[in-house]
Coordinates of C-alpha atoms in Angstrom, one line a residue:
X1 CA 82.8 30.4 14.7
X2 CA 86.2 31.8 15.2
X3 CA 89.4 29.8 15.9
X4 CA 89.4 30.9 19.5
X5 CA 85.8 29.7 20.0
X6 CA 86.7 26.5 18.2
X7 CA 89.6 26.0 20.5
X8 CA 87.4 26.4 23.6
X9 CA 84.9 23.9 22.2
X10 CA 87.6 21.5 21.3
X11 CA 89.0 21.5 24.9
X12 CA 85.5 20.7 26.3
X13 CA 85.0 18.1 23.6
X14 CA 88.4 16.5 24.2
X15 CA 87.8 16.2 28.0
X16 CA 84.3 14.8 27.6
X17 CA 85.4 12.4 24.9
X18 CA 88.4 11.1 26.9
X19 CA 86.2 10.6 30.0
X20 CA 83.7 8.5 28.1
X21 CA 86.2 6.5 26.2
X22 CA 88.2 5.6 29.3
X23 CA 85.0 4.3 31.0
X24 CA 84.1 2.3 27.9
X25 CA 87.6 0.8 27.6
X26 CA 87.6 -0.2 31.3
X27 CA 84.2 -1.9 30.9
X28 CA 85.3 -3.6 27.7
X29 CA 88.3 -5.1 29.4
X30 CA 86.1 -6.3 32.2
X31 CA 83.3 -8.0 30.3
X32 CA 84.0 -7.5 26.6
X33 CA 80.4 -6.8 25.9
X34 CA 77.2 -5.7 27.7
X35 CA 74.5 -3.2 27.0
X36 CA 76.2 -0.5 28.9
X37 CA 79.1 -0.7 26.4
X38 CA 76.6 -0.7 23.5
X39 CA 74.6 2.3 24.8
X40 CA 77.8 4.2 25.6
X41 CA 79.1 3.7 22.1
X42 CA 75.7 4.7 20.7
X43 CA 75.7 7.8 23.0
X44 CA 79.3 8.6 21.8
X45 CA 78.2 8.3 18.2
X46 CA 75.1 10.5 18.7
X47 CA 76.6 13.4 20.7
X48 CA 80.3 13.4 19.8
X49 CA 80.9 11.9 16.4
X50 CA 79.4 15.0 14.7
X51 CA 81.6 17.7 16.2
X52 CA 84.6 17.1 13.8
X53 CA 82.2 17.0 10.8
X54 CA 80.6 20.2 11.9
X55 CA 84.1 21.8 12.3
X56 CA 85.1 20.8 8.7
X57 CA 81.8 22.2 7.4
X58 CA 82.4 25.5 9.1
X59 CA 86.0 26.1 8.2
X60 CA 86.0 24.4 4.8
X61 CA 82.6 25.4 3.4
X62 CA 81.6 28.4 5.6
X63 CA 78.4 26.7 6.7
X64 CA 76.3 28.7 9.2
X65 CA 75.7 26.8 12.4
X66 CA 74.0 27.3 15.7
X67 CA 75.6 30.0 18.0
X68 CA 78.7 28.8 19.8
X69 CA 77.2 29.3 23.2
X70 CA 74.4 26.8 22.4
X71 CA 77.0 24.3 21.1
X72 CA 78.9 24.6 24.3
X73 CA 75.8 24.1 26.4
X74 CA 75.0 21.0 24.3
X75 CA 78.5 19.6 25.0
X76 CA 78.2 20.3 28.7
X77 CA 74.7 18.8 28.9
X78 CA 76.0 15.6 27.1
X79 CA 78.9 15.2 29.4
X80 CA 76.9 15.7 32.6
X81 CA 74.1 13.4 31.4
X82 CA 76.6 10.6 30.8
X83 CA 78.3 11.1 34.2
X84 CA 75.0 10.8 36.0
X85 CA 73.9 7.9 33.8
X86 CA 77.1 6.0 34.6
X87 CA 76.8 6.5 38.3
X88 CA 73.2 5.3 38.2
X89 CA 74.2 2.3 36.1
X90 CA 76.9 1.3 38.5
X91 CA 74.7 1.7 41.6
X92 CA 74.1 -1.7 43.2
X93 CA 70.4 -2.3 44.0
X94 CA 71.2 -5.5 45.9
X95 CA 74.1 -6.3 48.2
X96 CA 76.0 -9.6 48.7
X97 CA 76.4 -10.5 52.3
X98 CA 77.7 -14.0 51.8
X99 CA 80.1 -15.7 49.4
X100 CA 78.8 -17.3 46.3
X101 CA 79.3 -20.8 47.7
X102 CA 77.4 -19.9 50.9
X103 CA 74.7 -18.3 48.8
X104 CA 74.4 -21.4 46.7
X105 CA 74.1 -23.6 49.8
X106 CA 71.6 -21.2 51.2
X107 CA 69.4 -21.6 48.2
X108 CA 69.5 -25.4 48.3
X109 CA 69.1 -26.0 52.0
X110 CA 68.4 -24.5 55.5
X111 CA 69.0 -25.9 58.9
X112 CA 66.2 -27.5 60.9
X113 CA 65.8 -25.3 64.1
X114 CA 64.8 -28.5 66.1
X115 CA 67.9 -30.4 65.0
X116 CA 70.9 -28.1 64.6
X117 CA 73.0 -30.8 63.0
X118 CA 70.6 -31.5 60.2
X119 CA 69.9 -29.8 56.9
X120 CA 66.5 -29.6 55.3
X121 CA 66.4 -29.3 51.5
X122 CA 64.3 -26.6 50.0
X123 CA 62.9 -26.7 46.5
X124 CA 64.5 -24.2 44.0
X125 CA 62.5 -21.2 43.0
X126 CA 60.2 -22.0 40.0
X127 CA 61.3 -20.1 36.8
X128 CA 58.9 -17.5 35.3
X129 CA 58.7 -19.5 32.1
X130 CA 60.4 -22.3 30.2
X131 CA 60.9 -23.1 26.6
X132 CA 61.4 -26.4 24.7
X133 CA 62.6 -27.0 21.2
X134 CA 59.2 -27.0 19.4
X135 CA 58.0 -23.8 21.2
X136 CA 61.2 -22.0 20.4
X137 CA 61.1 -22.9 16.7
X138 CA 57.4 -21.9 16.6
X139 CA 58.3 -18.6 18.3
X140 CA 60.9 -17.5 15.7
X141 CA 58.7 -18.7 12.9
X142 CA 55.9 -16.5 14.2
X143 CA 58.2 -13.5 14.5
X144 CA 59.5 -14.0 11.0
X145 CA 56.1 -14.7 9.6
X146 CA 54.8 -11.4 11.0
X147 CA 57.6 -9.5 9.3
X148 CA 57.3 -11.3 5.9
X149 CA 53.5 -11.1 5.8
X150 CA 53.4 -7.3 6.6
X151 CA 56.1 -6.6 4.0
X152 CA 54.1 -8.5 1.5
X153 CA 50.9 -6.6 2.4
X154 CA 52.7 -3.2 2.2
X155 CA 54.2 -4.2 -1.2
X156 CA 50.8 -5.2 -2.5
X157 CA 49.4 -1.8 -1.6
X158 CA 52.3 0.4 -2.6
X159 CA 54.8 -1.5 -4.8
X160 CA 58.5 -0.4 -4.9
X161 CA 58.2 3.1 -3.5
X162 CA 61.9 3.8 -4.0
X163 CA 61.2 4.0 -7.8
X164 CA 57.8 5.6 -7.6
X165 CA 58.3 8.6 -5.2
X166 CA 59.9 11.8 -6.3
X167 CA 61.2 12.8 -2.9
X168 CA 61.9 11.0 0.4
X169 CA 59.4 13.0 2.5
X170 CA 56.6 11.6 0.2
X171 CA 56.7 8.3 2.2
X172 CA 54.9 10.2 5.0
X173 CA 52.2 11.5 2.7
X174 CA 48.6 10.3 2.3
X175 CA 49.6 8.6 -1.1
X176 CA 51.3 5.8 0.9
X177 CA 48.9 3.4 2.5
X178 CA 49.5 0.8 5.2
X179 CA 52.1 3.0 7.0
X180 CA 51.4 1.2 10.3
X181 CA 52.6 -2.1 8.8
X182 CA 56.2 -0.7 8.7
X183 CA 56.5 -1.2 12.4
X184 CA 56.3 -4.9 12.1
X185 CA 59.1 -5.3 9.5
X186 CA 61.7 -5.2 12.2
X187 CA 60.6 -8.5 13.8
X188 CA 62.5 -10.4 11.2
X189 CA 65.7 -9.6 13.0
X190 CA 64.7 -11.0 16.4
X191 CA 63.5 -14.1 14.6
X192 CA 67.0 -14.6 13.0
X193 CA 68.6 -13.8 16.4
X194 CA 66.7 -16.8 17.9
X195 CA 68.0 -19.0 15.1
X196 CA 71.5 -17.9 15.7
X197 CA 71.5 -18.3 19.5
X198 CA 70.1 -21.8 19.3
X199 CA 73.4 -22.8 17.7
X200 CA 75.8 -19.9 17.8
X201 CA 78.4 -20.9 15.1
X202 CA 80.3 -18.9 12.6
X203 CA 78.3 -20.3 9.8
X204 CA 75.0 -19.2 11.4
X205 CA 76.6 -15.8 12.2
X206 CA 77.4 -15.3 8.5
X207 CA 73.9 -16.5 7.5
X208 CA 72.5 -14.0 10.0
X209 CA 74.3 -11.2 8.2
X210 CA 73.2 -12.3 4.7
X211 CA 69.6 -12.9 5.7
X212 CA 69.0 -9.8 7.7
X213 CA 70.9 -7.4 5.5
X214 CA 69.1 -8.9 2.5
X215 CA 65.8 -8.4 4.1
X216 CA 66.8 -4.8 5.1
X217 CA 67.7 -4.0 1.4
X218 CA 64.3 -5.4 0.4
X219 CA 62.5 -3.2 2.8
X220 CA 64.7 -0.2 1.8
X221 CA 63.4 -0.6 -1.8
X222 CA 59.8 -1.3 -0.9
X223 CA 59.4 1.5 1.7
X224 CA 61.3 4.1 -0.3
X225 CA 64.6 4.7 1.5
X226 CA 64.3 3.6 5.1
X227 CA 67.8 2.3 6.1
X228 CA 67.1 1.4 9.8
X229 CA 66.9 -2.4 9.2
X230 CA 70.2 -2.5 7.3
X231 CA 72.0 -0.4 9.9
X232 CA 70.7 -2.5 12.8
X233 CA 71.4 -5.9 11.1
X234 CA 75.0 -4.9 10.3
X235 CA 75.5 -3.5 13.8
X236 CA 74.2 -6.7 15.4
X237 CA 76.5 -8.8 13.2
X238 CA 79.5 -6.8 14.4
X239 CA 78.6 -6.9 18.1
X240 CA 77.9 -10.6 18.0
X241 CA 81.3 -11.0 16.4
X242 CA 82.9 -9.0 19.2
X243 CA 81.1 -11.0 21.9
X244 CA 82.2 -14.3 20.4
X245 CA 85.8 -13.2 19.7
X246 CA 85.4 -13.6 15.9
X247 CA 86.4 -10.1 15.1
X248 CA 88.8 -7.7 16.7
X249 CA 88.4 -4.0 17.6
X250 CA 90.4 -2.9 14.6
X251 CA 88.1 -5.0 12.3
X252 CA 85.1 -3.4 14.1
X253 CA 86.4 0.1 13.3
X254 CA 87.2 -0.8 9.7
X255 CA 83.7 -2.3 9.3
X256 CA 82.2 0.8 10.9
X257 CA 83.9 3.0 8.3
X258 CA 82.6 0.8 5.6
X259 CA 79.2 1.1 7.1
X260 CA 79.4 4.9 7.1
X261 CA 80.3 4.9 3.4
X262 CA 77.5 2.4 2.7
X263 CA 74.9 4.5 4.5
X264 CA 76.1 7.6 2.6
X265 CA 75.6 5.8 -0.7
X266 CA 72.1 4.7 0.3
X267 CA 71.3 8.3 1.4
X268 CA 72.3 9.5 -2.1
X269 CA 70.0 7.0 -3.7
X270 CA 67.2 7.9 -1.3
X271 CA 67.3 11.6 -2.0
X272 CA 68.2 11.1 -5.7
X273 CA 71.4 13.2 -5.5
X274 CA 74.1 13.3 -8.2
X275 CA 77.2 14.9 -6.7
X276 CA 81.0 15.0 -7.5
X277 CA 84.2 16.7 -6.4
X278 CA 83.9 19.2 -3.5
X279 CA 80.2 19.0 -3.6
X280 CA 80.4 15.3 -2.9
X281 CA 82.6 15.8 0.1
X282 CA 80.3 18.5 1.4
X283 CA 77.3 16.2 0.9
X284 CA 79.1 13.4 2.6
X285 CA 79.8 15.5 5.7
X286 CA 76.4 16.8 6.3
X287 CA 74.5 13.6 5.5
X288 CA 76.8 11.6 7.7
X289 CA 76.4 14.1 10.5
X290 CA 72.6 14.1 10.3
X291 CA 72.4 10.3 10.0
X292 CA 74.7 9.3 12.8
X293 CA 75.2 12.3 15.0
X294 CA 72.4 14.9 15.2
X295 CA 74.1 16.7 18.1
X296 CA 73.5 20.1 16.5
X297 CA 69.7 19.5 16.9
X298 CA 70.3 19.5 20.7
X299 CA 72.2 22.8 20.4
X300 CA 69.4 24.2 18.2
X301 CA 66.8 23.2 20.8
X302 CA 68.8 24.8 23.6
X303 CA 69.2 28.0 21.5
X304 CA 65.3 28.1 21.3
X305 CA 64.9 27.2 25.0
X306 CA 62.8 30.3 25.8
X307 CA 60.2 29.3 23.1
X308 CA 59.6 25.8 24.7
X309 CA 56.3 25.2 26.6
X310 CA 57.3 22.2 28.6
X311 CA 55.1 19.2 27.7
X312 CA 55.5 17.0 30.7
X313 CA 54.9 13.3 30.1
X314 CA 52.2 13.9 27.5
X315 CA 54.5 13.3 24.5
X316 CA 55.0 9.7 25.7
X317 CA 51.3 9.1 25.8
X318 CA 50.7 10.8 22.4
X319 CA 53.4 8.7 20.7
X320 CA 51.2 5.6 21.3
X321 CA 48.6 7.1 19.0
X322 CA 50.4 5.7 15.9
X323 CA 49.7 2.1 17.1
X324 CA 45.9 2.7 17.4
X325 CA 44.1 1.8 14.1
X326 CA 41.6 4.3 12.7
X327 CA 38.8 1.7 13.0
X328 CA 39.4 1.5 16.7
X329 CA 39.6 5.3 17.2
X330 CA 38.0 7.1 14.2
X331 CA 38.8 10.5 15.6
X332 CA 42.5 9.8 16.2
X333 CA 44.7 12.8 15.4
X334 CA 46.5 12.5 12.1
X335 CA 49.5 14.4 13.5
X336 CA 51.2 13.0 16.6
X337 CA 52.4 15.7 18.8
X338 CA 55.5 14.0 20.2
X339 CA 58.7 15.8 21.2
X340 CA 60.2 15.6 17.7
X341 CA 57.1 17.1 16.0
X342 CA 56.6 19.7 18.7
X343 CA 60.2 20.8 18.3
X344 CA 59.9 20.9 14.5
X345 CA 56.5 22.4 14.1
X346 CA 56.0 24.6 17.2
X347 CA 59.4 25.6 18.3
X348 CA 61.2 25.9 14.9
X349 CA 58.0 26.6 12.8
X350 CA 59.3 24.1 10.3
X351 CA 56.6 22.4 8.2
X352 CA 58.8 20.8 5.5
X353 CA 57.3 17.4 6.2
X354 CA 60.3 15.8 8.0
X355 CA 60.6 15.9 11.8
X356 CA 63.9 17.0 13.3
X357 CA 65.1 14.5 15.9
X358 CA 65.6 16.3 19.3
X359 CA 67.9 13.4 20.6
X360 CA 67.6 11.8 24.0
X361 CA 68.6 14.9 25.9
X362 CA 66.5 17.2 23.8
X363 CA 63.3 15.2 24.4
X364 CA 63.9 15.5 28.1
X365 CA 64.3 19.2 27.8
X366 CA 61.1 19.5 25.8
X367 CA 59.2 17.5 28.5
X368 CA 60.6 19.2 31.6
X369 CA 63.4 21.6 30.9
X370 CA 67.0 21.1 32.1
X371 CA 65.9 19.7 35.4
X372 CA 64.7 16.6 33.6
X373 CA 68.2 15.8 32.3
X374 CA 69.5 14.3 35.6
X375 CA 66.3 12.5 36.2
X376 CA 66.3 11.1 32.7
X377 CA 69.9 10.0 33.1
X378 CA 69.1 8.0 36.3
X379 CA 66.1 6.3 34.6
X380 CA 68.2 5.4 31.6
X381 CA 71.0 4.0 33.8
X382 CA 68.5 1.7 35.6
X383 CA 66.9 0.7 32.3
X384 CA 70.2 -0.4 30.7
X385 CA 71.0 -2.2 33.9
X386 CA 67.8 -4.1 33.5
X387 CA 68.7 -5.2 30.0
X388 CA 72.1 -6.3 31.2
X389 CA 70.4 -8.4 33.9
X390 CA 68.2 -10.2 31.4
X391 CA 71.2 -10.7 29.1
X392 CA 73.3 -12.2 31.9
X393 CA 70.4 -14.4 32.9
X394 CA 70.2 -15.6 29.3
X395 CA 73.9 -16.4 29.2
X396 CA 73.8 -18.4 32.4
X397 CA 70.5 -20.2 31.6
X398 CA 71.0 -24.0 31.4
X399 CA 68.0 -24.4 29.1
X400 CA 69.4 -23.5 25.7
X401 CA 66.0 -22.8 24.2
X402 CA 65.1 -20.3 26.9
X403 CA 68.6 -18.9 26.7
X404 CA 68.2 -18.2 23.0
X405 CA 64.9 -16.5 23.6
X406 CA 66.3 -14.2 26.3
X407 CA 69.4 -13.3 24.4
X408 CA 67.4 -12.7 21.2
X409 CA 65.0 -10.4 23.2
X410 CA 67.9 -8.3 24.5
X411 CA 69.7 -8.0 21.1
X412 CA 66.4 -7.4 19.4
X413 CA 65.8 -4.4 21.6
X414 CA 68.9 -2.7 20.3
X415 CA 66.8 -0.9 17.7
X416 CA 64.8 0.6 20.5
X417 CA 68.1 1.8 22.2
X418 CA 69.0 3.5 18.9
X419 CA 65.6 5.2 19.0
X420 CA 66.2 6.3 22.6
X421 CA 69.6 8.0 21.8
X422 CA 68.6 9.5 18.5
X423 CA 64.9 10.2 18.7
X424 CA 64.1 10.6 22.4
X425 CA 62.4 9.1 25.4
X426 CA 58.8 9.3 24.1
X427 CA 59.6 7.4 20.9
X428 CA 61.6 4.8 22.8
X429 CA 58.9 4.1 25.4
X430 CA 56.2 3.5 22.8
X431 CA 58.4 1.3 20.6
X432 CA 59.8 -0.8 23.4
X433 CA 56.4 -1.4 24.8
X434 CA 55.2 -2.4 21.3
X435 CA 58.2 -4.7 20.9
X436 CA 57.7 -6.4 24.3
X437 CA 54.0 -6.9 23.5
X438 CA 54.5 -8.5 20.1
X439 CA 57.5 -10.6 21.3
X440 CA 55.5 -11.8 24.3
X441 CA 52.4 -12.6 22.2
X442 CA 54.6 -14.7 19.9
X443 CA 55.9 -16.7 22.9
X444 CA 52.3 -17.2 24.2
X445 CA 51.1 -18.2 20.8
X446 CA 54.0 -20.6 20.4
X447 CA 53.1 -22.3 23.7
X448 CA 49.4 -22.5 22.7
X449 CA 50.3 -24.0 19.4
X450 CA 52.5 -26.5 21.1
X451 CA 49.7 -27.4 23.5
X452 CA 47.3 -27.9 20.6
X453 CA 49.8 -30.0 18.6
X454 CA 50.5 -32.1 21.6
X455 CA 46.8 -32.6 22.4
X456 CA 46.3 -33.7 18.8
X457 CA 49.1 -36.2 19.0
X458 CA 51.2 -34.4 16.4
X459 CA 54.3 -34.2 18.6
X460 CA 56.4 -37.2 19.4
X461 CA 58.3 -37.2 22.7
X462 CA 61.6 -39.0 23.0
X463 CA 61.2 -41.2 26.1
X464 CA 64.4 -42.7 27.4
X465 CA 64.0 -46.3 28.7
X466 CA 65.8 -46.4 32.0
X467 CA 66.0 -50.2 31.9
X468 CA 67.6 -50.1 28.5
X469 CA 70.1 -47.5 29.7
X470 CA 71.1 -49.5 32.7
X471 CA 71.5 -52.6 30.6
X472 CA 73.7 -50.7 28.2
X473 CA 75.8 -49.3 31.0
X474 CA 76.3 -52.8 32.5
X475 CA 77.4 -54.2 29.1
X476 CA 79.9 -51.4 28.7
X477 CA 81.3 -52.1 32.2
X478 CA 81.7 -55.8 31.3
X479 CA 83.6 -54.9 28.2
X480 CA 85.9 -52.5 30.1
X481 CA 86.7 -55.3 32.6
X482 CA 87.5 -57.8 29.9
X483 CA 89.9 -55.3 28.4
X484 CA 91.6 -54.7 31.8
X485 CA 90.2 -51.3 32.3
X486 CA 88.6 -50.8 35.7

């Protein structure tokens, strides 16, 4: 890459970056936090954070990269995708024709057509589900129990893999048993989110950080170097702090830099690298780029566009194979042909053992070519809008137990959004469906357990005696009158 080519890329990069940052800042000033802001920051990290790192690698260490034309196409595709996504997200699916006060009255009553001067009250719409204190506590205990039990089972079968394996890609080998259990480890975080949202105080916020990061470090050592739970726990801690006003933007950026350094150190331990001096700086650049911003993977995929045999929606279906046990499907394929594996094995002919992430846009290209990019942007825009709708419903919910469940569900799905941006649509769909099923089953199980406990007489209900309350109120009024207070 020459300086002239770098200058052209930098202009496109600067315009796209400024465009996205302005939209994020406007949204932040309006609502402070929603899932559009989170996804936008995640998108920015995935597709734009890596360009400066790539530039330093090229001009400082003479690293060979993807042809400049493909890098330019990747930048243009990223900018166009976000523009279409933002328009789709901002599209209003319903329209307000009355003021909020009129709408509220309309929900509560309607006029009797026989008597124009009268109002007939209508019953409010019944909620889809409700939660009480016992059910909510049972739900988070079930979620945490699933995570802890599966971690224990995985440890009993494999021990501490970080100290047993010689290389990171061995965690995908046949030597490691119980690989499917790893998908349940994450449910410890939604469990702790429910605990926090039941009583969102600073003390519980800090306890959330200690508990989830500690659990993430434990899984890092047991699994053999998987950092996802640590990254997600730390990110959730920061975003909750932003929402509550407990940390500022500058504190967020400083913590983010600390997180980057921490992830680099964990990557060194995972790969068993001993580096120093210029080699350490070089290693930091490429590991940080590959961890947080695999944007060059998209450019590499576009550079091999002619080799792609479009897969349609089949990769989404194939990605569900990993959730089917062998005893249910004995002939289940050992290799899942999703977009990442197809890109790595078939397009690049790379059989090193690690799949190369195609990114969100790359997965769309593998499935349907460049024409799938705008369609995917529209779908993602509506999807993030749906998560924001649930999040707002949780914030406005008067039942604090149901509110905690709804908000924990939304924040718990952040991991799936990271998968969406970094890994692709097919990986996201399978994981979000799995997450919703397990989360929903825990809620159903909590309600069934509550019903059983209540039937067995193990739950005491606090019944308020109306007569006692009225007597207490009258006594208080008499005392106020005696003291001269009306």
